[in-house]
Amino acid sequence: MDKTDQPKGTVTQRAIERIKAMIAEGSLEPGQRLPTERDLAAQLGISRSSMREAIRALTVLGVLEARHGSGIYVTALEAGDLLETFGVVADLSRGPRLVELLEVRRVLEATATALAAARITEDQLGEVEKHLEAMNATDDPEEILAHDLAFHREIANAAGNETMAAILDGLSSRTFRARVWRGYQEEGAFTRTRREHAAIHRALAARDPEAARAAAAAHVGEVEEWLRAQLGAAEVPRASGS
C-alpha cells in the first residue's frame, strides 16, 4: 500500500511513535527544539498534515510544547505533565470505576508512605505534622480536607519517587469531591480521619515503614469500603464535579 493510501489515523500514529522513539533514543532531548514541520515530515517520510496532527497530539499529552514565534520543543518531560491525562480518567469515573481507582490509590499510598518512613527528613516530617495539627484544630470540612490533601502530598513527595507522587496527586485531588461528600453524609467520618492520620504520622516519626504501610492502607481502605457500600444503595459521587 502506498503511503498516500494509508488511513490517516494510521500514518499519524506512526508519526507519533517515530517522534517518541527519537526522544527515547536521545536524538531529541528534553528542552530541544524540533526540526521544522516540513523537515521532520520529509525526514520521516510522512505528509505534513499527518505530522501536524502528530505534533498536536503529543502537545496535548505534554510531550511537546509550542512556543509562540519560536517553534515546537520537547518539554522537560516531568512526570506531573506527562501523567496529567491520567487524571482525566479519575475525573470522569464513578461507581465501580471510582472504587477501582481507590484500590489503585490504596496500593500506591501504602507504598509511598512506607518509602517516606525510610526517607523523610525532619523538615518534611514537620510539614506533615503541621497539616495534622491544622486538621485537628478545625471542624470546617473544607479546611480539614484541604489539609488532608496537603498531608498526603507531603508524604508522597517525601517518598522520593516523582512518578508515584504525580499519580497519587491526581488520584487524591480528583477524589476530593467524593471525600467532601462522605464527610458531610457520614457521621463521625472526620473523627476517624483524624485518628487515621495520627497513626500515619506516628509511623513516620518512628521511621517504621511497615507500620506506615499498614496505617496508610487502612486509611484509604476506609474510604474505599464506604464507597463499595454505596453501590446499589445510592448514587456514588463522581471523583470531582459540581
Tab-separated table of N, CA and C in Angstrom, residues 6 9 22 35 41 47 83 86 117-118 124 144-145 164 172 178 188 196 198 235 238-239:
chain	number	residue	atom	x	y	z
A	6	GLN	N	-2.719	4.975	2.850
A	6	GLN	CA	-2.900	4.508	4.211
A	6	GLN	C	-3.922	5.385	4.936
A	9	GLY	N	-5.302	8.098	10.224
A	9	GLY	CA	-5.021	7.819	11.623
A	9	GLY	C	-3.804	6.927	11.786
A	22	MET	N	12.412	8.903	18.831
A	22	MET	CA	13.539	9.836	18.756
A	22	MET	C	13.870	10.395	20.137
A	35	PRO	N	12.984	19.894	14.618
A	35	PRO	CA	13.141	20.433	13.262
A	35	PRO	C	11.802	21.015	12.797
A	41	ALA	N	8.743	16.077	8.573
A	41	ALA	CA	7.885	15.249	7.715
A	41	ALA	C	8.711	14.572	6.628
A	47	SER	N	3.458	12.767	5.475
A	47	SER	CA	2.881	14.016	4.982
A	47	SER	C	2.885	15.081	6.065
A	83	LEU	N	1.612	12.755	33.106
A	83	LEU	CA	0.545	11.955	33.692
A	83	LEU	C	-0.745	12.751	33.888
A	86	PHE	N	-3.896	11.123	32.869
A	86	PHE	CA	-4.356	10.067	33.775
A	86	PHE	C	-5.443	10.600	34.692
A	117	ALA	N	8.591	6.733	55.217
A	117	ALA	CA	9.038	6.440	56.584
A	117	ALA	C	10.541	6.200	56.632
A	118	ALA	N	11.084	5.677	55.548
A	118	ALA	CA	12.524	5.411	55.500
A	118	ALA	C	13.328	6.621	55.039
A	124	GLN	N	10.555	17.754	56.376
A	124	GLN	CA	9.361	17.194	55.741
A	124	GLN	C	8.398	16.652	56.779
A	144	ILE	N	-10.506	20.904	56.699
A	144	ILE	CA	-9.976	19.591	57.064
A	144	ILE	C	-9.494	18.847	55.822
A	145	LEU	N	-10.319	18.860	54.789
A	145	LEU	CA	-9.967	18.118	53.587
A	145	LEU	C	-8.832	18.775	52.813
A	164	MET	N	5.475	8.319	41.107
A	164	MET	CA	4.455	7.867	42.050
A	164	MET	C	3.724	9.055	42.662
A	172	SER	N	-5.579	11.717	44.411
A	172	SER	CA	-6.038	12.370	45.634
A	172	SER	C	-6.872	13.601	45.337
A	178	ALA	N	-15.524	13.475	46.249
A	178	ALA	CA	-16.110	12.279	46.866
A	178	ALA	C	-15.864	12.281	48.367
A	188	GLY	N	-19.273	11.060	61.963
A	188	GLY	CA	-18.057	10.537	62.565
A	188	GLY	C	-16.906	10.331	61.612
A	196	GLU	N	-6.847	8.236	61.937
A	196	GLU	CA	-6.059	7.518	60.936
A	196	GLU	C	-4.816	8.309	60.539
A	198	ALA	N	-3.268	10.480	62.415
A	198	ALA	CA	-2.353	10.446	63.556
A	198	ALA	C	-1.541	9.156	63.553
A	235	GLU	N	-26.456	6.706	44.693
A	235	GLU	CA	-25.510	7.074	43.654
A	235	GLU	C	-24.183	7.412	44.290
A	238	ARG	N	-19.162	11.353	41.769
A	238	ARG	CA	-18.032	11.390	40.859
A	238	ARG	C	-16.781	11.789	41.626
A	239	ALA	N	-15.647	11.466	41.021
A	239	ALA	CA	-14.383	11.814	41.670
A	239	ALA	C	-14.224	13.314	41.797
